[in-house]
PDB file of C-alpha atoms in Angstrom:
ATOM      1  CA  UNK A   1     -15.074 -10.868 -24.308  1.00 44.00           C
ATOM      2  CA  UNK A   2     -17.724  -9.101 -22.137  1.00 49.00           C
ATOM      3  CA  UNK A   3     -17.129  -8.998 -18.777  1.00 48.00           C
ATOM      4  CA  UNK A   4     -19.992 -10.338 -17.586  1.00 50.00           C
ATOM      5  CA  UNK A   5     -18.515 -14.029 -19.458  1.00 48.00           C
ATOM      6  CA  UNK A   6     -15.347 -13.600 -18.228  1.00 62.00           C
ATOM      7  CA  UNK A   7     -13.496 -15.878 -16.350  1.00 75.00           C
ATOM      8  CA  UNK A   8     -14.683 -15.645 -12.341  1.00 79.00           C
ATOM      9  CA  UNK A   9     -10.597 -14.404 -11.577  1.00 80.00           C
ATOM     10  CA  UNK A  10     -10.452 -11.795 -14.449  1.00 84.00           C
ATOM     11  CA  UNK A  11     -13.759 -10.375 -12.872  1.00 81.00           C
ATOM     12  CA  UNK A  12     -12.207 -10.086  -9.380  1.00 83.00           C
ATOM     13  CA  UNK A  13      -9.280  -8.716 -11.674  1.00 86.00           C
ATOM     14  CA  UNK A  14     -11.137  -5.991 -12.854  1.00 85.00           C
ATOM     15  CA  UNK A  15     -13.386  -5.523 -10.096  1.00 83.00           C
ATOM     16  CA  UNK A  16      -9.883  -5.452  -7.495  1.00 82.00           C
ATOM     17  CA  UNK A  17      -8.205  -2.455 -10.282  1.00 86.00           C
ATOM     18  CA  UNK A  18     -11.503  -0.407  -9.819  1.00 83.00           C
ATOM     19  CA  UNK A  19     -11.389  -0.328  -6.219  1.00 81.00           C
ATOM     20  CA  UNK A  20      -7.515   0.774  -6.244  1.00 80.00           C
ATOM     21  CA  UNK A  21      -8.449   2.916  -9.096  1.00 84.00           C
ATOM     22  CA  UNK A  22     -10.450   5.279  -6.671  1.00 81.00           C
ATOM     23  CA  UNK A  23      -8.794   4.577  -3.171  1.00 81.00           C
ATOM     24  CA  UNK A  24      -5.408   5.776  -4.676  1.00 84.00           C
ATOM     25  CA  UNK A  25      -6.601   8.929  -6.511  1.00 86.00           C
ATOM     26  CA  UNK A  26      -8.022  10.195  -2.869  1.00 85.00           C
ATOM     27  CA  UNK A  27      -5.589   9.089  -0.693  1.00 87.00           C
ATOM     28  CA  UNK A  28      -2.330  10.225  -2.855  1.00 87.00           C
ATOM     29  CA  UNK A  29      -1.621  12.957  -0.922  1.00 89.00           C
ATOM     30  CA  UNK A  30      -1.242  11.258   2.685  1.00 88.00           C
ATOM     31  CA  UNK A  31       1.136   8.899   0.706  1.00 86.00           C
ATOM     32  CA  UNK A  32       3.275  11.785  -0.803  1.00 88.00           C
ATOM     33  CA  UNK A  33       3.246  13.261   3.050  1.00 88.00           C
ATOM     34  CA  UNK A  34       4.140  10.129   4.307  1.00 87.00           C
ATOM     35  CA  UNK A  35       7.265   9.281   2.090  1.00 86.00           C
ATOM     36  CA  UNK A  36       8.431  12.922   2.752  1.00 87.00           C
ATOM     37  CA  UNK A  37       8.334  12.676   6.472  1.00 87.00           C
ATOM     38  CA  UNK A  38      10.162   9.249   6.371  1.00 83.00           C
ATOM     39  CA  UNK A  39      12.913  10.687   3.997  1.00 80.00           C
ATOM     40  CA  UNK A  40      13.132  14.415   6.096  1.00 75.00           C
ATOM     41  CA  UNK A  41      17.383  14.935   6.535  1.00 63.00           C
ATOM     42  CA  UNK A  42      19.051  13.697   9.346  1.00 47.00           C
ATOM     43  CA  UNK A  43      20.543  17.024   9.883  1.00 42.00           C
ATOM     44  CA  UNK A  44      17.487  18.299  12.263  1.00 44.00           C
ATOM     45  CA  UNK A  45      19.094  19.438  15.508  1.00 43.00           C
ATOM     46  CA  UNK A  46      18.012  17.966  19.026  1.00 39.00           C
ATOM     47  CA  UNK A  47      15.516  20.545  20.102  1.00 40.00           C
ATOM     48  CA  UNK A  48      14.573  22.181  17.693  1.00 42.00           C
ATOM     49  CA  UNK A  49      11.163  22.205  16.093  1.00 48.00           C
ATOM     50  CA  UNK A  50       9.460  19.335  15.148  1.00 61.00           C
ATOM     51  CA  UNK A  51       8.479  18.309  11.457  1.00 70.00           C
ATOM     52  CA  UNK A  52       5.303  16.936  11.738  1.00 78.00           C
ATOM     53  CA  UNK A  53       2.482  16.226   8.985  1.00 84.00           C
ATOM     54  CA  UNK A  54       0.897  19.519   8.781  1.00 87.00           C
ATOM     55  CA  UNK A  55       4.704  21.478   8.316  1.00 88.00           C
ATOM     56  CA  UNK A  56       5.361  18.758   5.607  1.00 87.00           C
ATOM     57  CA  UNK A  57       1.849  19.576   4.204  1.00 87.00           C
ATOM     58  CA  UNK A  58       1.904  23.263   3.945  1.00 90.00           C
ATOM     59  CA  UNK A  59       5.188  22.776   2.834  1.00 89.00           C
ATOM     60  CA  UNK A  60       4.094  21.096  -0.492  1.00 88.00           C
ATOM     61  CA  UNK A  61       1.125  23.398  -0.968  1.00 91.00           C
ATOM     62  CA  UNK A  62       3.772  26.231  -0.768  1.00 91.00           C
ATOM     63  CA  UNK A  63       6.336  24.925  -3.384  1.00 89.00           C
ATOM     64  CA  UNK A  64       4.370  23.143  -5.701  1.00 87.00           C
ATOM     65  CA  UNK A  65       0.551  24.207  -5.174  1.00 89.00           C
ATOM     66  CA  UNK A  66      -2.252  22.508  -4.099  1.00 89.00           C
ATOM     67  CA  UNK A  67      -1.362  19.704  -7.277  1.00 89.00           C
ATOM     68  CA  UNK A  68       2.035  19.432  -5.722  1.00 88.00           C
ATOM     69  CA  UNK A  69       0.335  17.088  -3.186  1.00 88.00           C
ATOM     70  CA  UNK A  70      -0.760  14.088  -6.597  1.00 88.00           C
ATOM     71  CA  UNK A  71       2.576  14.532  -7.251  1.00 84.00           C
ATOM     72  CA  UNK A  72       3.506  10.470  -7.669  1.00 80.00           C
ATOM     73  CA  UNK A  73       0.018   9.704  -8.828  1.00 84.00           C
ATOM     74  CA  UNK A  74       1.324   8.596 -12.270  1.00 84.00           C
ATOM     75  CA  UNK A  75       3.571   5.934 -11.177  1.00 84.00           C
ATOM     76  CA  UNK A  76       0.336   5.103  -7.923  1.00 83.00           C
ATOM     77  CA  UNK A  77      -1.846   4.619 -10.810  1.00 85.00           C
ATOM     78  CA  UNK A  78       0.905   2.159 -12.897  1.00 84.00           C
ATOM     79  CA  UNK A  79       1.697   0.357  -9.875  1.00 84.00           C
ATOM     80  CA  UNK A  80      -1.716  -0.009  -7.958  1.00 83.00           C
ATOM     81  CA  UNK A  81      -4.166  -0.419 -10.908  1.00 84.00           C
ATOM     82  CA  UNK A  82      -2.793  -3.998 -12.160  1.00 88.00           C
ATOM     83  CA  UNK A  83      -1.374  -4.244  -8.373  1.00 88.00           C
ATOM     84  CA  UNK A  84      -4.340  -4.458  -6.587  1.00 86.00           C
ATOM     85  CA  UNK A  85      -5.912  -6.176  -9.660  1.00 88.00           C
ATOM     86  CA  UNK A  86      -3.635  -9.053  -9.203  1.00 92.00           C
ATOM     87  CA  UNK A  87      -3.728  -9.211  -5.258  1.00 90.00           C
ATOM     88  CA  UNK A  88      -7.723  -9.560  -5.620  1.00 88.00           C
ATOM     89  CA  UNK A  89      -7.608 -12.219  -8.614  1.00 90.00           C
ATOM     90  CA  UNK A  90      -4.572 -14.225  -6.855  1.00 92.00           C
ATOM     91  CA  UNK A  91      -6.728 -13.978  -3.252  1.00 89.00           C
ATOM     92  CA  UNK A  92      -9.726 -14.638  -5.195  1.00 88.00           C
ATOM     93  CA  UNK A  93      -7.905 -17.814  -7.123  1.00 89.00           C
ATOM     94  CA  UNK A  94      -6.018 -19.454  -3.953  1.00 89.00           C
ATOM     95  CA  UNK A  95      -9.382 -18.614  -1.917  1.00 86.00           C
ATOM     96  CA  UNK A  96     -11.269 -21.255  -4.413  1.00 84.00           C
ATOM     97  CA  UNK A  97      -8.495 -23.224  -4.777  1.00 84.00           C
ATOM     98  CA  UNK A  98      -8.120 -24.320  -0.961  1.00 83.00           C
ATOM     99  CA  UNK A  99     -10.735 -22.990   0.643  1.00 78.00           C
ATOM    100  CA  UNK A 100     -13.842 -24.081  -1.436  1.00 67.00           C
ATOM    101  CA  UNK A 101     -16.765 -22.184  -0.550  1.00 66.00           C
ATOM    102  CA  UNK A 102     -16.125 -22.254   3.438  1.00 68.00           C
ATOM    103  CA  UNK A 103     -15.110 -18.691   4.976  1.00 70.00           C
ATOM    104  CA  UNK A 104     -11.329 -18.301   5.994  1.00 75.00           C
ATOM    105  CA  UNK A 105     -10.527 -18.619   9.784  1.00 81.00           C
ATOM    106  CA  UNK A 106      -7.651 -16.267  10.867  1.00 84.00           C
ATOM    107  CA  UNK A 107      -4.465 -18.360  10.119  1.00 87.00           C
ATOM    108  CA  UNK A 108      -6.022 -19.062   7.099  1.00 87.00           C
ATOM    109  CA  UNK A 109      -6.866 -15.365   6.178  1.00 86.00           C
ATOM    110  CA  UNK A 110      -3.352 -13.941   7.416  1.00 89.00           C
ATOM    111  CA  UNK A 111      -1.732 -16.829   4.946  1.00 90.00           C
ATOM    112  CA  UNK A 112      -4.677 -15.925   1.844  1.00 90.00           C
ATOM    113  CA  UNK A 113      -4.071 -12.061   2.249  1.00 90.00           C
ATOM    114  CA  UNK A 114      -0.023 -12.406   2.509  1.00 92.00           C
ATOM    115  CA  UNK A 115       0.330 -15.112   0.232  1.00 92.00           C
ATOM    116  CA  UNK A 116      -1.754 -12.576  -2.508  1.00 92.00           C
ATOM    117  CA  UNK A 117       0.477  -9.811  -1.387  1.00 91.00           C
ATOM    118  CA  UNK A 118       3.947 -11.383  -2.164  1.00 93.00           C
ATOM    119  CA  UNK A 119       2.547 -11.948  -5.765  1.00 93.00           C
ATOM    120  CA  UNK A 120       1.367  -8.844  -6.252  1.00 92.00           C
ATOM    121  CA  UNK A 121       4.299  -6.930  -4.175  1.00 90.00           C
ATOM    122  CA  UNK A 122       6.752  -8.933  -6.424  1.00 91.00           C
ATOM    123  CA  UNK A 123       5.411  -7.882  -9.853  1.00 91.00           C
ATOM    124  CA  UNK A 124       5.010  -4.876  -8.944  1.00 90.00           C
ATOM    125  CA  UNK A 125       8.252  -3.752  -7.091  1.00 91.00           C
ATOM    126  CA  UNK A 126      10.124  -1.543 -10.355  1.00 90.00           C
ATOM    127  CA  UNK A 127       7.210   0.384 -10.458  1.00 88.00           C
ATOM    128  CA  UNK A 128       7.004   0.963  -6.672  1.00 89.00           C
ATOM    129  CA  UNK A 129      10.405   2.143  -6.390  1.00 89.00           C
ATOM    130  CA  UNK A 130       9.967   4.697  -9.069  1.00 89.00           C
ATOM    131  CA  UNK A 131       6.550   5.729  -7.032  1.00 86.00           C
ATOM    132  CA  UNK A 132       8.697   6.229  -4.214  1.00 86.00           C
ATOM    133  CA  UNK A 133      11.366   8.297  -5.562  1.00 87.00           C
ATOM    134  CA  UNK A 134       8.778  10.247  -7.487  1.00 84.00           C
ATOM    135  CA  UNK A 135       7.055  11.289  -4.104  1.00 82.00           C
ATOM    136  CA  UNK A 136      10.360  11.920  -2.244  1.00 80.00           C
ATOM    137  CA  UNK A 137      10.968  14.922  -4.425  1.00 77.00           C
ATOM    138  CA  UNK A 138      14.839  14.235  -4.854  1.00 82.00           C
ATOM    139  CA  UNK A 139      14.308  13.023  -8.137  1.00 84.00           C
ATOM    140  CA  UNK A 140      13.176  14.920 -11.439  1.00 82.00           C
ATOM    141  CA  UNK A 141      12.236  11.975 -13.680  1.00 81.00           C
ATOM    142  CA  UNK A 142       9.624  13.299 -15.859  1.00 79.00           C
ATOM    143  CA  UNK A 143       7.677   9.931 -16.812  1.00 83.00           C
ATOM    144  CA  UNK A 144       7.657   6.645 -15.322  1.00 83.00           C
ATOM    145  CA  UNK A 145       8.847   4.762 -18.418  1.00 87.00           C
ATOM    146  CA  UNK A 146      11.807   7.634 -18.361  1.00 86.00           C
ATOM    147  CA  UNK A 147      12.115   7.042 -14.929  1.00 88.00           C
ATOM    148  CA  UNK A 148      12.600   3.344 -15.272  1.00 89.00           C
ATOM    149  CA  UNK A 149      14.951   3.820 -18.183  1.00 89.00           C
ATOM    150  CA  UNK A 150      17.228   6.448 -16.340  1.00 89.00           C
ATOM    151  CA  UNK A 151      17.126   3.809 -13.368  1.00 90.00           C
ATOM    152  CA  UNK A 152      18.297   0.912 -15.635  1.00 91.00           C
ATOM    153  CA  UNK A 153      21.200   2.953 -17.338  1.00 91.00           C
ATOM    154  CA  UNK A 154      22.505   5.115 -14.395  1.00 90.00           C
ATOM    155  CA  UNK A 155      22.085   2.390 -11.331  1.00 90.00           C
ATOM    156  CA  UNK A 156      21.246  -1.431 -13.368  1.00 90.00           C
ATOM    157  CA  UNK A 157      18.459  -3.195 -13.408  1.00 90.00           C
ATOM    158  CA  UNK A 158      18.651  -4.865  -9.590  1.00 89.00           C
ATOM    159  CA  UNK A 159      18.076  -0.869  -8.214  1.00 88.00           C
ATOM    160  CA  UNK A 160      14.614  -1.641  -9.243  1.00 90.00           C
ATOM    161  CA  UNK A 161      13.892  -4.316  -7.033  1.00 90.00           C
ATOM    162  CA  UNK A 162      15.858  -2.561  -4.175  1.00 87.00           C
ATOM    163  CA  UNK A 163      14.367  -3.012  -0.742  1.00 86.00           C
ATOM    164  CA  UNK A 164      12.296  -6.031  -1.779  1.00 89.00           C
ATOM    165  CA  UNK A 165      12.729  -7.779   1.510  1.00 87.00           C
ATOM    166  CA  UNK A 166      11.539  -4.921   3.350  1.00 85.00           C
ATOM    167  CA  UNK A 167       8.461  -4.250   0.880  1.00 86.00           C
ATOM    168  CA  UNK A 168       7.764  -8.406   1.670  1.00 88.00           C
ATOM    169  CA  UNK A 169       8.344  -7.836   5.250  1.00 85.00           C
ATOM    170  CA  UNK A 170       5.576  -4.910   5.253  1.00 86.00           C
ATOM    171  CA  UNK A 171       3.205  -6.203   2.671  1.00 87.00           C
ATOM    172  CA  UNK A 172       2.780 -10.122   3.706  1.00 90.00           C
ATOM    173  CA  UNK A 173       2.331  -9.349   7.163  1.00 91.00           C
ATOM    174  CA  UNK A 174       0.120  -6.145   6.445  1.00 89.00           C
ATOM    175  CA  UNK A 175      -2.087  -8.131   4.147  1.00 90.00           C
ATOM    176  CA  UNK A 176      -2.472 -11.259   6.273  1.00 91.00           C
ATOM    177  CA  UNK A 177      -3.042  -9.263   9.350  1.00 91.00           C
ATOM    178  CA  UNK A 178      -5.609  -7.060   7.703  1.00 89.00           C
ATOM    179  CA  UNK A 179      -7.164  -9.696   6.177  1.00 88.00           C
ATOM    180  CA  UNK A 180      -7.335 -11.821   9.534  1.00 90.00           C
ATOM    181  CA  UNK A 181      -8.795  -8.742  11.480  1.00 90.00           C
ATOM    182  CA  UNK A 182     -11.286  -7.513   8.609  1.00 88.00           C
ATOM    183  CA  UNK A 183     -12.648 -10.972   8.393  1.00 87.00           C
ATOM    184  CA  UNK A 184     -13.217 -11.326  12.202  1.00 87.00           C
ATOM    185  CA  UNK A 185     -14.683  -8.214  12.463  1.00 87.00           C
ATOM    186  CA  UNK A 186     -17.072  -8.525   9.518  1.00 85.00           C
ATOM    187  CA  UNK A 187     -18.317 -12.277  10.960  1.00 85.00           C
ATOM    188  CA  UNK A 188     -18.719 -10.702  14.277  1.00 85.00           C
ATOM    189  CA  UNK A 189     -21.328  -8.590  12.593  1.00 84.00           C
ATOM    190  CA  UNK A 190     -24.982  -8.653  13.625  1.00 85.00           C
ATOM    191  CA  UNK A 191     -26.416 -10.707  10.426  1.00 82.00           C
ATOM    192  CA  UNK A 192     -29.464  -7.480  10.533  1.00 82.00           C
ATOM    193  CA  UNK A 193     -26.598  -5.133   9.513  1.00 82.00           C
ATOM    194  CA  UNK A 194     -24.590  -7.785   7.016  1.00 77.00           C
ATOM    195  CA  UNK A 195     -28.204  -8.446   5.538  1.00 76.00           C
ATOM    196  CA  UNK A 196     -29.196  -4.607   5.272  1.00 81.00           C
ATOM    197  CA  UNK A 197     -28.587  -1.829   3.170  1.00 81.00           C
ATOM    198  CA  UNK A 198     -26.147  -0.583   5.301  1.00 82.00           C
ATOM    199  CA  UNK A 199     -23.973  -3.785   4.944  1.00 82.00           C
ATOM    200  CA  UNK A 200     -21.534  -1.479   3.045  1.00 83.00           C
ATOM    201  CA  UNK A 201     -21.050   0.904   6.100  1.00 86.00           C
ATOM    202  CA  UNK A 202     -20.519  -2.292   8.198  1.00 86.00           C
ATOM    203  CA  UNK A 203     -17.691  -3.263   6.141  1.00 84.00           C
ATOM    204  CA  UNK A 204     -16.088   0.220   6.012  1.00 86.00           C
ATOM    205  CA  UNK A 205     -15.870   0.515   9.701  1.00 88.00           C
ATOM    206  CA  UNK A 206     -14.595  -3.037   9.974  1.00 88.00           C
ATOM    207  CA  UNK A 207     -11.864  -2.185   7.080  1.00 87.00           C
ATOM    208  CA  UNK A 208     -10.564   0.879   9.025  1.00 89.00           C
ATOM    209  CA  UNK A 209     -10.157  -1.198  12.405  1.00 89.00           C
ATOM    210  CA  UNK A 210      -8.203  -3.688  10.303  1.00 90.00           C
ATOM    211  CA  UNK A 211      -6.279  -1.398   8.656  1.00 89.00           C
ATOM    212  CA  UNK A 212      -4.827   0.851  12.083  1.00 90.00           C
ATOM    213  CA  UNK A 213      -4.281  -2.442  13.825  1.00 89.00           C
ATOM    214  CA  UNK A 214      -2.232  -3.586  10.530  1.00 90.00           C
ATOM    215  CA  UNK A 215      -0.291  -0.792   9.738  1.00 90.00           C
ATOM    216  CA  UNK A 216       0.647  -0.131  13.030  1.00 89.00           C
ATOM    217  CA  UNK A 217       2.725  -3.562  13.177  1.00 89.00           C
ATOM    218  CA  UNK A 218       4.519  -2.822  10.017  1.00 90.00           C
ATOM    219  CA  UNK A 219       5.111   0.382  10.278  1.00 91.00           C
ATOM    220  CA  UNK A 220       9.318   0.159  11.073  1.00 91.00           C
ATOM    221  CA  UNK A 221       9.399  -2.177   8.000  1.00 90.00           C
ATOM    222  CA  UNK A 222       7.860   0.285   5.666  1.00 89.00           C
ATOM    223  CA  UNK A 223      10.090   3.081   7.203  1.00 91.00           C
ATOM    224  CA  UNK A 224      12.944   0.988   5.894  1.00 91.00           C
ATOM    225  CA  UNK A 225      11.753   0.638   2.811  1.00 89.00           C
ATOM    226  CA  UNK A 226      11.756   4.110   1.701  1.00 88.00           C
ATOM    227  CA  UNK A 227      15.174   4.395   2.886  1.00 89.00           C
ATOM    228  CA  UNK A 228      16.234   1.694   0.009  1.00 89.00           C
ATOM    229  CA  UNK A 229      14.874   2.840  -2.280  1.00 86.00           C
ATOM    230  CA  UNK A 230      15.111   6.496  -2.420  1.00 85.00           C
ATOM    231  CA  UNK A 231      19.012   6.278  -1.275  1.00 82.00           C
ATOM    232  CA  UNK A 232      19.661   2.372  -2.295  1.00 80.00           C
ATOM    233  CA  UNK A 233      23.672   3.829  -2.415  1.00 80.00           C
ATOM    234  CA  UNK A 234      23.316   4.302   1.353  1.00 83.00           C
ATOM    235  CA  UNK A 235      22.378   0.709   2.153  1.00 82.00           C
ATOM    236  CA  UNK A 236      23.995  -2.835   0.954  1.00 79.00           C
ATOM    237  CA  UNK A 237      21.064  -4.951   2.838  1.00 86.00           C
ATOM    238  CA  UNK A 238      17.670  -4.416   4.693  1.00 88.00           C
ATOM    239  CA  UNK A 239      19.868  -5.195   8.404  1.00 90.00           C
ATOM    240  CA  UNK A 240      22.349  -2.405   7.485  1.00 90.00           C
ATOM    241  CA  UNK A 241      19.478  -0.064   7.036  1.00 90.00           C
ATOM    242  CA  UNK A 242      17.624  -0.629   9.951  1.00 92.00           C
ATOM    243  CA  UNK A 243      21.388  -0.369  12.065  1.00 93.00           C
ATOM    244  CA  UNK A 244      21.910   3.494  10.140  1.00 90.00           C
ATOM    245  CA  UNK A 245      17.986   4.193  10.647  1.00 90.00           C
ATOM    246  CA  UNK A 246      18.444   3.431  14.606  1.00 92.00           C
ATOM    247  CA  UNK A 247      21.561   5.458  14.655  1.00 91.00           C
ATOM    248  CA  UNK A 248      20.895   8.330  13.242  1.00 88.00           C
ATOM    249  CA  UNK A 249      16.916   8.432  14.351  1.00 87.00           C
ATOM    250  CA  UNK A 250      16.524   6.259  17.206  1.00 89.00           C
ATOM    251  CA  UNK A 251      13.545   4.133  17.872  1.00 90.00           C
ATOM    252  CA  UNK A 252      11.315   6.764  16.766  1.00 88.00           C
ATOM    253  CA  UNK A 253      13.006   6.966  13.189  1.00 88.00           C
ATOM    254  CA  UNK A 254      10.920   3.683  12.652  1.00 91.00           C
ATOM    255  CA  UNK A 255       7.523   5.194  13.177  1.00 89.00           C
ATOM    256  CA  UNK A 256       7.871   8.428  11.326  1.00 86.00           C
ATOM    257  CA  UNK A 257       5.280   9.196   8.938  1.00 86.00           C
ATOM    258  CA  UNK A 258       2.958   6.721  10.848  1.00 87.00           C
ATOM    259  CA  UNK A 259      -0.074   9.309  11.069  1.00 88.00           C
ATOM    260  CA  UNK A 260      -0.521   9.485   7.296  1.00 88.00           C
ATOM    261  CA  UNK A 261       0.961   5.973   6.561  1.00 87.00           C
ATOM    262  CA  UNK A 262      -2.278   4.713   8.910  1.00 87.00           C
ATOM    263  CA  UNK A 263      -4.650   6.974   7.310  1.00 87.00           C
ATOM    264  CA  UNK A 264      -3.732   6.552   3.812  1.00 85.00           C
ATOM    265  CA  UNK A 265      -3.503   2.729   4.210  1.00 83.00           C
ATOM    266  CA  UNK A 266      -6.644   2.365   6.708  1.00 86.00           C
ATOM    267  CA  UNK A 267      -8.951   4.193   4.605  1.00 85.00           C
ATOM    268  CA  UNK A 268      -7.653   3.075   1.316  1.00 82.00           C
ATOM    269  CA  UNK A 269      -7.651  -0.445   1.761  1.00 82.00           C
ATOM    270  CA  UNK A 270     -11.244  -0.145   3.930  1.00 83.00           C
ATOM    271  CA  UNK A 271     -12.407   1.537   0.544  1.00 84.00           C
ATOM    272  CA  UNK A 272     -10.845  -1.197  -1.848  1.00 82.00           C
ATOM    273  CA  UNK A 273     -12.393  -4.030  -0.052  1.00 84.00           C
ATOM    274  CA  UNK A 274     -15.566  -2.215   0.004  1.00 83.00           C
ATOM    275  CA  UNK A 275     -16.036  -1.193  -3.297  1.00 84.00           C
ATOM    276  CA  UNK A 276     -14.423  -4.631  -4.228  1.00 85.00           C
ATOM    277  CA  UNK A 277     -17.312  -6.900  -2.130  1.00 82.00           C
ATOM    278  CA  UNK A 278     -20.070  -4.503  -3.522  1.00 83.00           C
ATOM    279  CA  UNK A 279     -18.663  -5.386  -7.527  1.00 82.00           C
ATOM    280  CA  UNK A 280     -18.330  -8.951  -7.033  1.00 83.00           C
ATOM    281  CA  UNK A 281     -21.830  -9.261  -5.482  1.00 82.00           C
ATOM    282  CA  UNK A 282     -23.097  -7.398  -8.513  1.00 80.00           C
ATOM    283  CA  UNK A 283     -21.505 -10.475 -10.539  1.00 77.00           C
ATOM    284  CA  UNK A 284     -23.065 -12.938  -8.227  1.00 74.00           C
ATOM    285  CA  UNK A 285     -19.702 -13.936  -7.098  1.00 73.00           C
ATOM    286  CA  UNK A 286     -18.614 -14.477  -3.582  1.00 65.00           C
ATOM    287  CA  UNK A 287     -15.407 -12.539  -2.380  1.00 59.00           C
TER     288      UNK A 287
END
């Protein structure tokens, strides 16, 4: 069936996979940086010098080349492709469902964007996992279906969905805060700029406000979420891992790879919503 008859969800299907499509192959590298800097060994002595994004960085470039830094992208493009194809069409579905043709007000965006995400973060949890692992470098799986196979027969089947309430407890809220702040800020736009050409720029800048503001506030959760699943041995529950995360780290063990984290998720979800608005108004559908 052409596109163009499809079914209004399949198009914000398709239309959501496009826009991850792009925002992941960009942004891979700040997530590779990100996942390394969470999972650095507790080992580092008081005092001495500090790992930040740049060390981490050169680091990769040093070992594995410049192509060390997409290393992950396989299992980005597995999980975000139908991922952020199903949080659009599931937004896109529950947005017509209750909301009609009126605009969301801020509870009701923070419940539309986390209420999409816990779909989407559900389906897609094996696959996120194996991302994970695949970008911490302690693992040498050399496909994802291998890598899902070797999980299943060395660990069982439940290691995939390790750290699900943690993933939940940074996706939902991410989602349904961005979604609350992006909205604002677009409807607080002069209607000259929403109405002009440079209505796409608008929507950029008021994706990357929503997006720091966001992933600031669910930052610890997503530090915690690493930990499970790269080392889901180390931890029997999502409490347990925050308690050995505070021990051995401290306050600040919750914020580590926060620069990148912000970066990679303010600019690639400011992109996906963008691109995403632009293709639905293309199929004279409203977002």
């Amino acid at each position: 069936m052409e596109l163009a008859l499809a079914h209004p969800a399949i198009k914000a299907f398709m239309c959501g996979s496009l826009s991850g499509t792009c925002s992941t192959l960009l942004f891979q590298p700040l997530d590779l940086v990100k996942t390394r800097l969470q999972t650095l060994n507790s080992t580092v002595q008081p005092g001495s010098a500090r790992v930040g994004m740049v060390t981490v960085l050169l680091s990769v470039v040093k070992t594995d080349k410049l192509i060390g830094l997409w290393k992950g992208v396989s299992p980005s493009f597995v999980r975000t492709i139908p991922g952020v194809g199903i949080y659009f069409s599931t937004y896109f579905t529950f947005k017509q469902h209750f909301l009609s043709e009126k605009g969301p007000g801020p509870l009701e965006a923070m419940l539309l964007g986390g209420g999409a995400r816990v779909v989407a973060g559900v389906c897609m949890l094996p696959v996120t996992v194996i991302k994970t692992r695949f970008e911490s470098g302690r693992y040498n799986y050399s496909s994802v279906l291998g890598a899902l196979r070797s999980v299943c027969q060395t660990e069982g089947p439940r290691a995939l969905f390790s750290g699900l309430a943690a993933t939940l407890l940074r996706d939902a809220p991410f989602s349904g805060l961005y979604l609350m702040f992006y909205s604002q800020s677009k409807s607080a736009l002069p209607k000259e700029i929403s109405l002009s050409p440079y209505a796409p720029l608008g929507n950029f800048s008021c994706g990357i406000v929503a997006g720091v503001l966001a992933s600031l506030v669910t930052q610890p959760a997503d530090v915690v979420k690493t930990h499970m699943q790269v080392c889901p041995h180390l931890y029997k529950s999502t409490p347990d891992a925050v308690c050995l995360i505070y021990k051995e780290h401290g306050v600040q063990g919750f914020f580590r790879g926060a620069v990148p984290r912000c970066l990679r998720r303010t600019m690639m979800a400011a992109m996906a919503w963008t691109v995403y608005e632009q293709l639905m108004a293309h199929f004279g559908l409203k977002s």
